[in-house]
PDB file of C-alpha atoms in Angstrom:
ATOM      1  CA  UNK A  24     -93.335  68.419  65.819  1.00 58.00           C
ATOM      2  CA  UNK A  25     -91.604  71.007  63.082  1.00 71.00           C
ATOM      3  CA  UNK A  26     -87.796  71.481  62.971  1.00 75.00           C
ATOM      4  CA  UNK A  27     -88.744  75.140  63.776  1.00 74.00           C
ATOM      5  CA  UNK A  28     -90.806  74.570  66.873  1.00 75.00           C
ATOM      6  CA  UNK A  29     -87.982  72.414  68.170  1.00 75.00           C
ATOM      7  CA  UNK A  30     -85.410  74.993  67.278  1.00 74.00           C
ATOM      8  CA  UNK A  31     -87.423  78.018  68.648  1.00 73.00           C
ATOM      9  CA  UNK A  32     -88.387  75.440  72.225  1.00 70.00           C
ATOM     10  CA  UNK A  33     -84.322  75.642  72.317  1.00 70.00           C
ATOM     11  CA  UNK A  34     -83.905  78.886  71.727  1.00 68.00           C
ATOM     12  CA  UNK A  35     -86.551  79.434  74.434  1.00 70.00           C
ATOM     13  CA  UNK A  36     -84.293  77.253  77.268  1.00 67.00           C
ATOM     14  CA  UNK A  37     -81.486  78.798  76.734  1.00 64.00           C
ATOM     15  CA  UNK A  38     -82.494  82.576  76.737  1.00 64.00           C
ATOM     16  CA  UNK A  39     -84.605  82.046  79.694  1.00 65.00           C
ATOM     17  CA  UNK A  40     -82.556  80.593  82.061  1.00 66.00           C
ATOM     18  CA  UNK A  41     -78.810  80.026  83.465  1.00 70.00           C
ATOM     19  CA  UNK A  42     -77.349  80.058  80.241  1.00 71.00           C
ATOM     20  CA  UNK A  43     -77.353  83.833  79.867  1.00 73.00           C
ATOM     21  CA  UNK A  44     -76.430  84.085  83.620  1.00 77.00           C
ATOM     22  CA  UNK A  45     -73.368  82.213  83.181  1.00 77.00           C
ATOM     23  CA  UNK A  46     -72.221  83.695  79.774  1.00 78.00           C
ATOM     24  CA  UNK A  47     -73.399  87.522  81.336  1.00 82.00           C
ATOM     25  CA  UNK A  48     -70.603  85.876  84.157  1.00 85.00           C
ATOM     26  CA  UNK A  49     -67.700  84.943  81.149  1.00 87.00           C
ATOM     27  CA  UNK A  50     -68.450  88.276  79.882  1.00 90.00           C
ATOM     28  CA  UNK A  51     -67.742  90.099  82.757  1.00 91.00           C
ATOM     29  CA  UNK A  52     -64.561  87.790  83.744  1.00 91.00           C
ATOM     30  CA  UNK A  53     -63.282  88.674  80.077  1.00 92.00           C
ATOM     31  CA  UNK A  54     -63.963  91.687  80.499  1.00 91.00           C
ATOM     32  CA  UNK A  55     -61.648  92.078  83.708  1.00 89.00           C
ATOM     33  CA  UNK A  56     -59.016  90.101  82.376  1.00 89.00           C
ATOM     34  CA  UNK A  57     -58.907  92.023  79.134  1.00 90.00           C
ATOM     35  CA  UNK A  58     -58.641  95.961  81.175  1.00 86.00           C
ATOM     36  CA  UNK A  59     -56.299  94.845  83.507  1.00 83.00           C
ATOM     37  CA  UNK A  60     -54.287  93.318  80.702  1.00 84.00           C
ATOM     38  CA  UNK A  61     -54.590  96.806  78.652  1.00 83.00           C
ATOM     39  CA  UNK A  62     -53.810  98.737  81.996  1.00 80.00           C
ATOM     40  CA  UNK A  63     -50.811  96.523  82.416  1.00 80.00           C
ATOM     41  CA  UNK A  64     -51.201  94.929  85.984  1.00 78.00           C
ATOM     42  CA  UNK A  65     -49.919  91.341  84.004  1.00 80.00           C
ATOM     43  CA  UNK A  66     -46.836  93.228  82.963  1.00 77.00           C
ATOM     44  CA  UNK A  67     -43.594  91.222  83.818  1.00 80.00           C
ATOM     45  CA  UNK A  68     -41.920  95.165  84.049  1.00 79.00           C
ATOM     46  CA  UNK A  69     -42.159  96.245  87.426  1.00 79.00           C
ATOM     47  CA  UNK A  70     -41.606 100.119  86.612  1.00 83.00           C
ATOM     48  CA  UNK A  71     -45.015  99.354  84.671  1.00 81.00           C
ATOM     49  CA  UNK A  72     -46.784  97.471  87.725  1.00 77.00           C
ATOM     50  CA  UNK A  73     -45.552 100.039  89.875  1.00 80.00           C
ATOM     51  CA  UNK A  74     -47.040 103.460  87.476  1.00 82.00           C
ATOM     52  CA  UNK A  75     -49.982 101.237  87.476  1.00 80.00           C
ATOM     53  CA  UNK A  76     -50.442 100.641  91.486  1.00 76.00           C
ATOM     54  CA  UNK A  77     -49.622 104.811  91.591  1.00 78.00           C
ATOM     55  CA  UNK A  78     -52.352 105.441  89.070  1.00 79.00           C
ATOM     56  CA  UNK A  79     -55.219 103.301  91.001  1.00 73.00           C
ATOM     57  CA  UNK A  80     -54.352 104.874  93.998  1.00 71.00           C
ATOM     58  CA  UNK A  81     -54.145 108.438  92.877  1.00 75.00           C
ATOM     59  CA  UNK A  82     -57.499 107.946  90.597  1.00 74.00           C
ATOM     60  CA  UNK A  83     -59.710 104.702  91.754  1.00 65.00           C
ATOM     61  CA  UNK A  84     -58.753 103.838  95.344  1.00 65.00           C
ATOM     62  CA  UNK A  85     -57.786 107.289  96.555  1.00 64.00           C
ATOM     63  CA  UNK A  86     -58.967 106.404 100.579  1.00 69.00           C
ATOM     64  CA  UNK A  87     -56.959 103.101 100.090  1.00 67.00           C
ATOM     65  CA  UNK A  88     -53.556 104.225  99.616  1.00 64.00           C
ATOM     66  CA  UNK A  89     -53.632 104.469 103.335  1.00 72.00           C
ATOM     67  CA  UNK A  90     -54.224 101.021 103.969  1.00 74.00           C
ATOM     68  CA  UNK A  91     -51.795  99.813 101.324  1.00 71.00           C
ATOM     69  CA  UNK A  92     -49.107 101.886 103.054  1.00 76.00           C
ATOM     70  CA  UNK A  93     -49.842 100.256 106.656  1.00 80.00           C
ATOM     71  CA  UNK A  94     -49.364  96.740 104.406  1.00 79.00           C
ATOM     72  CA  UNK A  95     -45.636  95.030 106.510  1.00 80.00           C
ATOM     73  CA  UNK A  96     -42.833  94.359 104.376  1.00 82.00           C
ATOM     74  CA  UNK A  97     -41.769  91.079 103.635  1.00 82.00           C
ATOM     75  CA  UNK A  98     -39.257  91.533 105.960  1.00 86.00           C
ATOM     76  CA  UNK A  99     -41.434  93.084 108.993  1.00 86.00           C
ATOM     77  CA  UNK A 100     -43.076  89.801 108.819  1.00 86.00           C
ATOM     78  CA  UNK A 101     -40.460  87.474 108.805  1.00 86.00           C
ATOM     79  CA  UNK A 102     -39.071  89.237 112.139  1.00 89.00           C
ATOM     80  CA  UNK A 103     -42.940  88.967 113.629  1.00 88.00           C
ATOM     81  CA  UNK A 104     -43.148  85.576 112.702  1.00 90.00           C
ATOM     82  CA  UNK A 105     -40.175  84.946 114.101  1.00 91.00           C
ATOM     83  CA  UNK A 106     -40.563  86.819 117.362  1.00 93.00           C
ATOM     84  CA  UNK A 107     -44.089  84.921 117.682  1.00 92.00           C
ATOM     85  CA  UNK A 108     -42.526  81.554 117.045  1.00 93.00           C
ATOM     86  CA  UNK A 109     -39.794  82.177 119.565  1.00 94.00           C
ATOM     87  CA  UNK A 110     -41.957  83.412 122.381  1.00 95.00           C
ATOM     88  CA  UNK A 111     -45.005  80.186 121.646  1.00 94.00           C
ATOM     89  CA  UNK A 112     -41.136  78.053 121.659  1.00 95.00           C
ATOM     90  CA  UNK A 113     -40.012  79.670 125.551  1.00 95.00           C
ATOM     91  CA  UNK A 114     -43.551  79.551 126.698  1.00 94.00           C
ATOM     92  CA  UNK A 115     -44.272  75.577 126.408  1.00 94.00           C
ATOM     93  CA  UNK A 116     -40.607  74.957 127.394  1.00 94.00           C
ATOM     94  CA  UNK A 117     -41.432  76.883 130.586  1.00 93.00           C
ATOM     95  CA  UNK A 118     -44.482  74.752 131.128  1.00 90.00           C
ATOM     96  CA  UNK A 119     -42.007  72.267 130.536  1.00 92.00           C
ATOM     97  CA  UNK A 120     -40.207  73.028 133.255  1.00 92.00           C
ATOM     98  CA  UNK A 121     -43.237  73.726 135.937  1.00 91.00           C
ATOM     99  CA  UNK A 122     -44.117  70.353 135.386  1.00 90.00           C
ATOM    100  CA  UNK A 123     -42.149  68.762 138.488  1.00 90.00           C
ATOM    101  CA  UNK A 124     -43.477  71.578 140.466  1.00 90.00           C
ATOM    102  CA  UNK A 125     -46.885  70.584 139.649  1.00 87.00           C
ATOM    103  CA  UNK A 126     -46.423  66.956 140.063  1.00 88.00           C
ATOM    104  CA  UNK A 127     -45.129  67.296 143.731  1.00 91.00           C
ATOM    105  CA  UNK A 128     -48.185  69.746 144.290  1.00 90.00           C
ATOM    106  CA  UNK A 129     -50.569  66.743 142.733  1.00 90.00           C
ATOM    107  CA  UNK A 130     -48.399  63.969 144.666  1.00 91.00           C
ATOM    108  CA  UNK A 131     -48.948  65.972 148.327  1.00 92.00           C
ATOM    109  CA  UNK A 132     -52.542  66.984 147.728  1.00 92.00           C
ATOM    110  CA  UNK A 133     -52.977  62.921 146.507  1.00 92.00           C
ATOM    111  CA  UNK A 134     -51.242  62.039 149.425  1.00 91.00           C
ATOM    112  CA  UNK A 135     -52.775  64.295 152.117  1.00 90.00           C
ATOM    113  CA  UNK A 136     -56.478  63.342 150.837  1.00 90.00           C
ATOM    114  CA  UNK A 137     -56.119  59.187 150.600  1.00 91.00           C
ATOM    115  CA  UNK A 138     -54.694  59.949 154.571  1.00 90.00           C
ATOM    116  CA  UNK A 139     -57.759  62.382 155.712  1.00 88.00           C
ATOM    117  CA  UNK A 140     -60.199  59.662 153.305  1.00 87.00           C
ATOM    118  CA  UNK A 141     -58.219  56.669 155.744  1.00 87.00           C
ATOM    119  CA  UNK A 142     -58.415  58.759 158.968  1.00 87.00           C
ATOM    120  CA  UNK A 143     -61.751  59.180 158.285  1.00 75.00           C
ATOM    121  CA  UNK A 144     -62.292  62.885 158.259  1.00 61.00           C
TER     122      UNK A 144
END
């Protein structure tokens, strides 16, 4: 076998198949990275980030700004998850406390069936 037919079998694999799939896939990733860098979403300035979150809204994502603005603070879900913790914290201490209640229901209904089982009724 030639050099060339070797070189153009090569060629041949890696045009055909997942090769061009996964550098098509870099391509677009780079290409992503390289906009949003140019737009300035990596910016450490917030003023920036914040022109640039206006802009997509306004232009690009016009039906989204609704959603974004329905988005809790930081804040609103602290309190939430606080609220939430607090009421899952009262409700097991209140099956906490049932629990004597219960066990004198379970000890009479124990009770009153080993007597009708010994009585034979």
């Amino acid at each position: 076998m030639h050099i060339s037919s070797i070189i153009a079998l090569t060629l041949k694999k890696i045009l055909s198949g997942q090769a061009v799939i996964n550098l098509a896939k870099v391509g677009v990733g780079a290409g992503a990275i390289y906009v949003t860098i140019q737009q300035g979403i990596w910016s450490t300035d917030t003023k920036q980030g914040y022109q640039v979150l206006n802009s997509v809204r306004s232009s690009v994502l016009p039906t989204a700004s609704e959603y974004v603005s329905k988005i809790p603070s930081a804040e609103q879900m602290c309190i939430s998850a606080t609220q939430t913790w607090n009421k899952g914290v009262t409700k097991v201490f209140e099956g906490v406390a049932e629990v004597p209640e219960y066990g004198k229901k379970v000890v009479t209904y124990t009770k009153d069936s080993v007597c009708q089982l010994v009585r034979g009724k």
